[in-house]
Amino acid sequence: MRLNKKALLVVSFGTTFPDAISAIENIEEEFKQTFPEYDFYRVFTSGMIIRKLKRTKGIEILDMEKALDYLYQEGYTEVICQPTHIINGMEYEKVKTAAAPYRKLFRKFILGEPLLTTEQNFRDTAEILLAQMPEYKEDEAVVFMGHGSAHYANGAYSEMENMFRALGREQVYVGTVEGFPGLSYIEGRLKKKGIRKVHLMLMMIVAGDHAQNDLAGEEDSWKAYLLEQGYEVSTSIIGMGLLDGIPKLYTKQMKKRLLLSE
């Protein structure tokens, strides 16, 4: 029996799209390779997704409470927990709330931060996204779709757009499905700039329901709306978890937190 049992939890909202889970797996694999001395556990925060996966596919995924309770019962003494969320919004608040009663039960418990937390995080993420963008002409623009939130952390999307500006990209915009700025606001700015063609891209970890339907669906989507307004439209439906560099940003942040805890 190991005297110091170490566990790694990689916590995601979750997805039921078979093609989308690879983005989460890519981040998980990066963590497994970076912290091989830790036993890995997958955690989802969406109860709806957990129940659907069990009902339709017989797949059992732990939620935060069950995972931490299991680790305590199994005698783990050190836990590192990394959310794959992008902003410090409501889903991250749920993770913190669920973890709070368990933190004192372990000798060491470290909770990582979402991708966009510090100014350097924004800069590093923006540079990775810029490297994925298509070349665009003077009358073209790149529009990213983020999830959005009623939480005040929603302002991170506007900060990201301003980071693109700081890196010299004036024709890159960031909108959200469930927050401000929405597509109608973005489209108003495109019109003022005389944009002819729009390249739609994803600012979400997985290319799940929002990507397949809200971004690129044939009806009631950003793509369909922009086409109706007379724009040429191209789409790139790749979850950020699959982009070179994004998983490493998460592990880089966790390594820094581990060093500070020593």
mmCIF file of C-alpha atoms in Angstrom:
data_model
loop_
_atom_site.group_PDB
_atom_site.id
_atom_site.type_symbol
_atom_site.label_atom_id
_atom_site.label_comp_id
_atom_site.label_asym_id
_atom_site.label_seq_id
_atom_site.Cartn_x
_atom_site.Cartn_y
_atom_site.Cartn_z
ATOM 1 C CA MET A 1 0.000 0.000 0.000
ATOM 2 C CA ARG A 2 1.348 3.420 -0.959
ATOM 3 C CA LEU A 3 1.785 5.776 1.975
ATOM 4 C CA ASN A 4 1.179 8.874 -0.160
ATOM 5 C CA LYS A 5 -1.540 8.206 -2.720
ATOM 6 C CA LYS A 6 -1.875 10.964 -5.306
ATOM 7 C CA ALA A 7 -4.884 11.617 -7.519
ATOM 8 C CA LEU A 8 -5.448 13.829 -10.562
ATOM 9 C CA LEU A 9 -8.969 14.974 -11.407
ATOM 10 C CA VAL A 10 -9.557 16.589 -14.797
ATOM 11 C CA VAL A 11 -12.967 18.222 -14.534
ATOM 12 C CA SER A 12 -15.012 19.088 -17.620
ATOM 13 C CA PHE A 13 -18.585 20.177 -18.225
ATOM 14 C CA GLY A 14 -18.908 17.077 -20.393
ATOM 15 C CA THR A 15 -20.358 16.168 -23.770
ATOM 16 C CA THR A 16 -22.529 13.475 -25.324
ATOM 17 C CA PHE A 17 -21.181 14.071 -28.839
ATOM 18 C CA PRO A 18 -18.886 11.140 -29.737
ATOM 19 C CA ASP A 19 -16.725 13.285 -32.003
ATOM 20 C CA ALA A 20 -16.383 16.028 -29.392
ATOM 21 C CA ILE A 21 -15.015 13.983 -26.487
ATOM 22 C CA SER A 22 -11.597 13.812 -28.191
ATOM 23 C CA ALA A 23 -10.954 17.442 -27.209
ATOM 24 C CA ILE A 24 -11.400 16.566 -23.537
ATOM 25 C CA GLU A 25 -9.332 13.407 -23.949
ATOM 26 C CA ASN A 26 -6.522 15.445 -25.489
ATOM 27 C CA ILE A 27 -6.295 17.653 -22.384
ATOM 28 C CA GLU A 28 -6.571 14.624 -20.115
ATOM 29 C CA GLU A 29 -3.727 12.886 -21.967
ATOM 30 C CA GLU A 30 -1.508 15.933 -21.575
ATOM 31 C CA PHE A 31 -2.127 15.834 -17.819
ATOM 32 C CA LYS A 32 -1.458 12.103 -17.611
ATOM 33 C CA GLN A 33 1.891 12.560 -19.322
ATOM 34 C CA THR A 34 2.818 15.627 -17.275
ATOM 35 C CA PHE A 35 1.873 14.107 -13.914
ATOM 36 C CA PRO A 36 2.481 10.355 -14.309
ATOM 37 C CA GLU A 37 2.829 9.814 -10.558
ATOM 38 C CA TYR A 38 -0.848 10.749 -10.068
ATOM 39 C CA ASP A 39 -3.759 8.341 -10.581
ATOM 40 C CA PHE A 40 -6.079 9.855 -13.195
ATOM 41 C CA TYR A 41 -9.857 10.314 -12.823
ATOM 42 C CA ARG A 42 -12.319 11.907 -15.259
ATOM 43 C CA VAL A 43 -15.018 14.138 -13.763
ATOM 44 C CA PHE A 44 -17.973 15.898 -15.416
ATOM 45 C CA THR A 45 -19.983 18.686 -13.813
ATOM 46 C CA SER A 46 -23.149 18.350 -15.935
ATOM 47 C CA GLY A 47 -25.602 16.044 -14.191
ATOM 48 C CA MET A 48 -27.707 15.908 -17.343
ATOM 49 C CA ILE A 49 -24.767 14.651 -19.415
ATOM 50 C CA ILE A 50 -23.721 12.146 -16.736
ATOM 51 C CA ARG A 51 -27.252 10.706 -16.605
ATOM 52 C CA LYS A 52 -27.604 10.591 -20.395
ATOM 53 C CA LEU A 53 -24.292 8.773 -20.874
ATOM 54 C CA LYS A 54 -25.283 6.192 -18.273
ATOM 55 C CA ARG A 55 -28.780 5.757 -19.739
ATOM 56 C CA THR A 56 -27.840 5.572 -23.409
ATOM 57 C CA LYS A 57 -24.323 4.119 -23.380
ATOM 58 C CA GLY A 58 -23.858 2.569 -19.961
ATOM 59 C CA ILE A 59 -20.906 4.878 -19.295
ATOM 60 C CA GLU A 60 -20.372 5.873 -15.651
ATOM 61 C CA ILE A 61 -18.773 9.289 -15.108
ATOM 62 C CA LEU A 62 -18.167 10.670 -11.626
ATOM 63 C CA ASP A 63 -19.305 14.119 -10.530
ATOM 64 C CA MET A 64 -17.175 16.218 -8.186
ATOM 65 C CA GLU A 65 -18.781 15.095 -4.926
ATOM 66 C CA LYS A 66 -18.655 11.386 -5.771
ATOM 67 C CA ALA A 67 -15.091 11.623 -7.046
ATOM 68 C CA LEU A 68 -13.771 13.401 -3.962
ATOM 69 C CA ASP A 69 -15.688 11.139 -1.614
ATOM 70 C CA TYR A 70 -14.233 8.101 -3.390
ATOM 71 C CA LEU A 71 -10.687 9.465 -3.148
ATOM 72 C CA TYR A 72 -11.093 10.129 0.569
ATOM 73 C CA GLN A 73 -12.501 6.670 1.214
ATOM 74 C CA GLU A 74 -9.636 5.117 -0.778
ATOM 75 C CA GLY A 75 -7.037 6.876 1.340
ATOM 76 C CA TYR A 76 -5.659 9.413 -1.107
ATOM 77 C CA THR A 77 -3.633 12.118 0.611
ATOM 78 C CA GLU A 78 -2.841 14.462 -2.269
ATOM 79 C CA VAL A 79 -5.265 15.683 -4.935
ATOM 80 C CA ILE A 80 -4.777 18.034 -7.855
ATOM 81 C CA CYS A 81 -7.959 19.087 -9.598
ATOM 82 C CA GLN A 82 -7.916 20.862 -12.960
ATOM 83 C CA PRO A 83 -11.080 22.216 -14.606
ATOM 84 C CA THR A 84 -11.078 22.470 -18.401
ATOM 85 C CA HIS A 85 -13.365 25.525 -18.308
ATOM 86 C CA ILE A 86 -12.377 28.635 -20.258
ATOM 87 C CA ILE A 87 -13.630 31.423 -17.966
ATOM 88 C CA ASN A 88 -14.067 31.845 -14.219
ATOM 89 C CA GLY A 89 -17.850 31.632 -14.569
ATOM 90 C CA MET A 90 -20.744 29.719 -13.063
ATOM 91 C CA GLU A 91 -19.416 26.256 -13.960
ATOM 92 C CA TYR A 92 -16.129 27.022 -12.217
ATOM 93 C CA GLU A 93 -18.058 28.353 -9.219
ATOM 94 C CA LYS A 94 -19.853 24.986 -9.093
ATOM 95 C CA VAL A 95 -16.508 23.191 -9.017
ATOM 96 C CA LYS A 96 -15.233 25.380 -6.162
ATOM 97 C CA THR A 97 -18.439 24.941 -4.172
ATOM 98 C CA ALA A 98 -18.392 21.158 -4.595
ATOM 99 C CA ALA A 99 -14.730 20.979 -3.596
ATOM 100 C CA ALA A 100 -14.951 23.206 -0.517
ATOM 101 C CA PRO A 101 -16.170 20.573 2.035
ATOM 102 C CA TYR A 102 -13.502 18.079 0.936
ATOM 103 C CA ARG A 103 -10.399 20.270 0.772
ATOM 104 C CA LYS A 104 -9.540 19.856 4.465
ATOM 105 C CA LEU A 105 -9.797 16.057 4.232
ATOM 106 C CA PHE A 106 -6.596 15.768 2.174
ATOM 107 C CA ARG A 107 -3.043 16.595 3.180
ATOM 108 C CA LYS A 108 -2.697 18.565 -0.053
ATOM 109 C CA PHE A 109 -5.507 19.754 -2.314
ATOM 110 C CA ILE A 110 -4.859 22.056 -5.269
ATOM 111 C CA LEU A 111 -7.617 23.409 -7.468
ATOM 112 C CA GLY A 112 -6.449 24.757 -10.808
ATOM 113 C CA GLU A 113 -7.879 27.785 -12.600
ATOM 114 C CA PRO A 114 -9.756 28.118 -15.890
ATOM 115 C CA LEU A 115 -7.838 28.826 -19.080
ATOM 116 C CA LEU A 116 -8.477 32.588 -19.116
ATOM 117 C CA THR A 117 -7.486 33.878 -15.700
ATOM 118 C CA THR A 118 -4.415 36.136 -15.936
ATOM 119 C CA GLU A 119 -3.375 38.620 -18.611
ATOM 120 C CA GLN A 120 -0.618 36.215 -19.682
ATOM 121 C CA ASN A 121 -3.231 33.452 -20.066
ATOM 122 C CA PHE A 122 -5.178 35.665 -22.462
ATOM 123 C CA ARG A 123 -2.051 36.525 -24.452
ATOM 124 C CA ASP A 124 -0.881 32.901 -24.685
ATOM 125 C CA THR A 125 -4.337 31.694 -25.723
ATOM 126 C CA ALA A 126 -4.765 34.481 -28.283
ATOM 127 C CA GLU A 127 -1.414 33.625 -29.895
ATOM 128 C CA ILE A 128 -2.429 29.966 -30.220
ATOM 129 C CA LEU A 129 -5.767 30.936 -31.778
ATOM 130 C CA LEU A 130 -4.097 33.402 -34.143
ATOM 131 C CA ALA A 131 -1.908 30.589 -35.438
ATOM 132 C CA GLN A 132 -5.061 28.620 -36.344
ATOM 133 C CA MET A 133 -6.784 31.426 -38.223
ATOM 134 C CA PRO A 134 -7.077 31.476 -42.013
ATOM 135 C CA GLU A 135 -5.428 34.283 -43.922
ATOM 136 C CA TYR A 136 -8.036 36.961 -44.450
ATOM 137 C CA LYS A 137 -8.257 39.979 -46.756
ATOM 138 C CA GLU A 138 -9.147 43.573 -45.992
ATOM 139 C CA ASP A 139 -12.871 42.950 -46.500
ATOM 140 C CA GLU A 140 -12.902 39.714 -44.459
ATOM 141 C CA ALA A 141 -13.147 39.012 -40.726
ATOM 142 C CA VAL A 142 -12.754 36.168 -38.251
ATOM 143 C CA VAL A 143 -15.582 35.738 -35.738
ATOM 144 C CA PHE A 144 -15.189 33.459 -32.735
ATOM 145 C CA MET A 145 -18.172 31.933 -30.959
ATOM 146 C CA GLY A 146 -17.825 31.617 -27.193
ATOM 147 C CA HIS A 147 -20.409 30.090 -24.878
ATOM 148 C CA GLY A 148 -21.187 33.154 -22.786
ATOM 149 C CA SER A 149 -22.624 33.439 -19.300
ATOM 150 C CA ALA A 150 -24.808 35.568 -17.044
ATOM 151 C CA HIS A 151 -21.845 35.527 -14.644
ATOM 152 C CA TYR A 152 -19.696 38.664 -14.475
ATOM 153 C CA ALA A 153 -16.750 36.589 -15.772
ATOM 154 C CA ASN A 154 -18.439 36.862 -19.184
ATOM 155 C CA GLY A 155 -16.309 39.993 -19.642
ATOM 156 C CA ALA A 156 -13.410 37.644 -20.426
ATOM 157 C CA TYR A 157 -14.689 37.349 -24.002
ATOM 158 C CA SER A 158 -14.393 41.088 -24.544
ATOM 159 C CA GLU A 159 -10.933 41.025 -22.972
ATOM 160 C CA MET A 160 -9.948 38.294 -25.413
ATOM 161 C CA GLU A 161 -11.113 40.393 -28.354
ATOM 162 C CA ASN A 162 -9.066 43.300 -27.053
ATOM 163 C CA MET A 163 -6.056 41.005 -26.736
ATOM 164 C CA PHE A 164 -6.413 40.226 -30.440
ATOM 165 C CA ARG A 165 -6.377 43.998 -31.020
ATOM 166 C CA ALA A 166 -3.248 44.313 -28.876
ATOM 167 C CA LEU A 167 -1.601 41.657 -31.052
ATOM 168 C CA GLY A 168 -2.412 43.637 -34.197
ATOM 169 C CA ARG A 169 -5.587 41.923 -35.414
ATOM 170 C CA GLU A 170 -8.353 44.493 -35.911
ATOM 171 C CA GLN A 171 -10.713 42.235 -37.864
ATOM 172 C CA VAL A 172 -11.094 39.488 -35.252
ATOM 173 C CA TYR A 173 -14.287 39.498 -33.191
ATOM 174 C CA VAL A 174 -15.544 37.446 -30.257
ATOM 175 C CA GLY A 175 -19.259 36.875 -29.661
ATOM 176 C CA THR A 176 -21.214 34.523 -27.416
ATOM 177 C CA VAL A 177 -24.258 32.298 -27.632
ATOM 178 C CA GLU A 178 -25.542 33.001 -24.119
ATOM 179 C CA GLY A 179 -24.214 36.422 -23.226
ATOM 180 C CA PHE A 180 -23.047 39.783 -24.515
ATOM 181 C CA PRO A 181 -21.809 40.487 -27.132
ATOM 182 C CA GLY A 182 -24.158 38.389 -29.247
ATOM 183 C CA LEU A 183 -24.137 37.854 -32.979
ATOM 184 C CA SER A 184 -26.408 40.822 -33.791
ATOM 185 C CA TYR A 185 -23.944 43.197 -32.116
ATOM 186 C CA ILE A 186 -20.999 41.605 -33.921
ATOM 187 C CA GLU A 187 -22.828 41.773 -37.254
ATOM 188 C CA GLY A 188 -23.460 45.479 -36.779
ATOM 189 C CA ARG A 189 -19.732 46.015 -36.447
ATOM 190 C CA LEU A 190 -19.042 43.867 -39.508
ATOM 191 C CA LYS A 191 -21.442 46.009 -41.510
ATOM 192 C CA LYS A 192 -19.718 49.248 -40.431
ATOM 193 C CA LYS A 193 -16.371 47.804 -41.495
ATOM 194 C CA GLY A 194 -17.703 46.792 -44.911
ATOM 195 C CA ILE A 195 -16.888 43.129 -44.338
ATOM 196 C CA ARG A 196 -17.776 40.814 -47.225
ATOM 197 C CA LYS A 197 -16.685 37.392 -45.941
ATOM 198 C CA VAL A 198 -16.740 35.939 -42.419
ATOM 199 C CA HIS A 199 -14.660 33.045 -41.140
ATOM 200 C CA LEU A 200 -16.491 31.461 -38.178
ATOM 201 C CA MET A 201 -14.400 29.732 -35.533
ATOM 202 C CA LEU A 202 -14.987 28.205 -32.118
ATOM 203 C CA MET A 203 -13.882 29.520 -28.720
ATOM 204 C CA MET A 204 -15.016 26.454 -26.777
ATOM 205 C CA ILE A 205 -13.066 23.456 -25.553
ATOM 206 C CA VAL A 206 -15.288 20.912 -27.320
ATOM 207 C CA ALA A 207 -17.118 21.066 -30.645
ATOM 208 C CA GLY A 208 -20.419 19.823 -29.261
ATOM 209 C CA ASP A 209 -24.017 20.953 -29.597
ATOM 210 C CA HIS A 210 -23.286 24.692 -29.826
ATOM 211 C CA ALA A 211 -20.644 24.133 -32.493
ATOM 212 C CA GLN A 212 -22.654 21.728 -34.615
ATOM 213 C CA ASN A 213 -25.992 23.531 -34.354
ATOM 214 C CA ASP A 214 -25.626 27.141 -33.140
ATOM 215 C CA LEU A 215 -22.441 27.901 -35.073
ATOM 216 C CA ALA A 216 -22.624 25.860 -38.246
ATOM 217 C CA GLY A 217 -26.143 24.408 -38.468
ATOM 218 C CA GLU A 218 -28.168 24.847 -41.629
ATOM 219 C CA GLU A 219 -30.985 26.628 -39.745
ATOM 220 C CA ASP A 220 -31.115 29.075 -36.810
ATOM 221 C CA SER A 221 -27.327 29.282 -36.642
ATOM 222 C CA TRP A 222 -24.687 31.982 -36.900
ATOM 223 C CA LYS A 223 -23.741 30.629 -40.301
ATOM 224 C CA ALA A 224 -27.351 30.692 -41.560
ATOM 225 C CA TYR A 225 -27.958 34.214 -40.212
ATOM 226 C CA LEU A 226 -24.823 35.650 -41.798
ATOM 227 C CA LEU A 227 -25.624 34.004 -45.113
ATOM 228 C CA GLU A 228 -29.084 35.594 -44.987
ATOM 229 C CA GLN A 229 -27.424 38.970 -44.429
ATOM 230 C CA GLY A 230 -25.435 38.501 -47.629
ATOM 231 C CA TYR A 231 -22.015 37.513 -46.286
ATOM 232 C CA GLU A 232 -19.853 34.755 -47.643
ATOM 233 C CA VAL A 233 -19.206 32.350 -44.758
ATOM 234 C CA SER A 234 -16.652 29.668 -43.974
ATOM 235 C CA THR A 235 -16.631 27.576 -40.795
ATOM 236 C CA SER A 236 -13.935 25.827 -38.780
ATOM 237 C CA ILE A 237 -15.456 23.521 -36.163
ATOM 238 C CA ILE A 238 -12.530 22.475 -33.981
ATOM 239 C CA GLY A 239 -12.723 22.353 -30.198
ATOM 240 C CA MET A 240 -9.903 24.302 -28.530
ATOM 241 C CA GLY A 241 -8.915 21.195 -26.602
ATOM 242 C CA LEU A 242 -7.570 19.788 -29.873
ATOM 243 C CA LEU A 243 -5.392 22.783 -30.740
ATOM 244 C CA ASP A 244 -1.644 22.502 -30.345
ATOM 245 C CA GLY A 245 -0.666 24.354 -27.192
ATOM 246 C CA ILE A 246 -3.979 24.669 -25.363
ATOM 247 C CA PRO A 247 -3.611 21.493 -23.224
ATOM 248 C CA LYS A 248 -0.069 22.586 -22.345
ATOM 249 C CA LEU A 249 -1.381 25.930 -21.075
ATOM 250 C CA TYR A 250 -3.514 24.067 -18.530
ATOM 251 C CA THR A 251 -0.624 21.886 -17.375
ATOM 252 C CA LYS A 252 1.699 24.895 -17.258
ATOM 253 C CA GLN A 253 -0.694 26.647 -14.891
ATOM 254 C CA MET A 254 -0.989 23.556 -12.682
ATOM 255 C CA LYS A 255 2.799 23.087 -12.489
ATOM 256 C CA LYS A 256 3.106 26.691 -11.369
ATOM 257 C CA ARG A 257 0.504 26.164 -8.630
ATOM 258 C CA LEU A 258 2.278 23.002 -7.440
ATOM 259 C CA LEU A 259 5.560 24.888 -7.155
ATOM 260 C CA LEU A 260 3.899 27.651 -5.139
ATOM 261 C CA SER A 261 2.398 25.067 -2.773
ATOM 262 C CA GLU A 262 5.763 23.555 -1.847
#
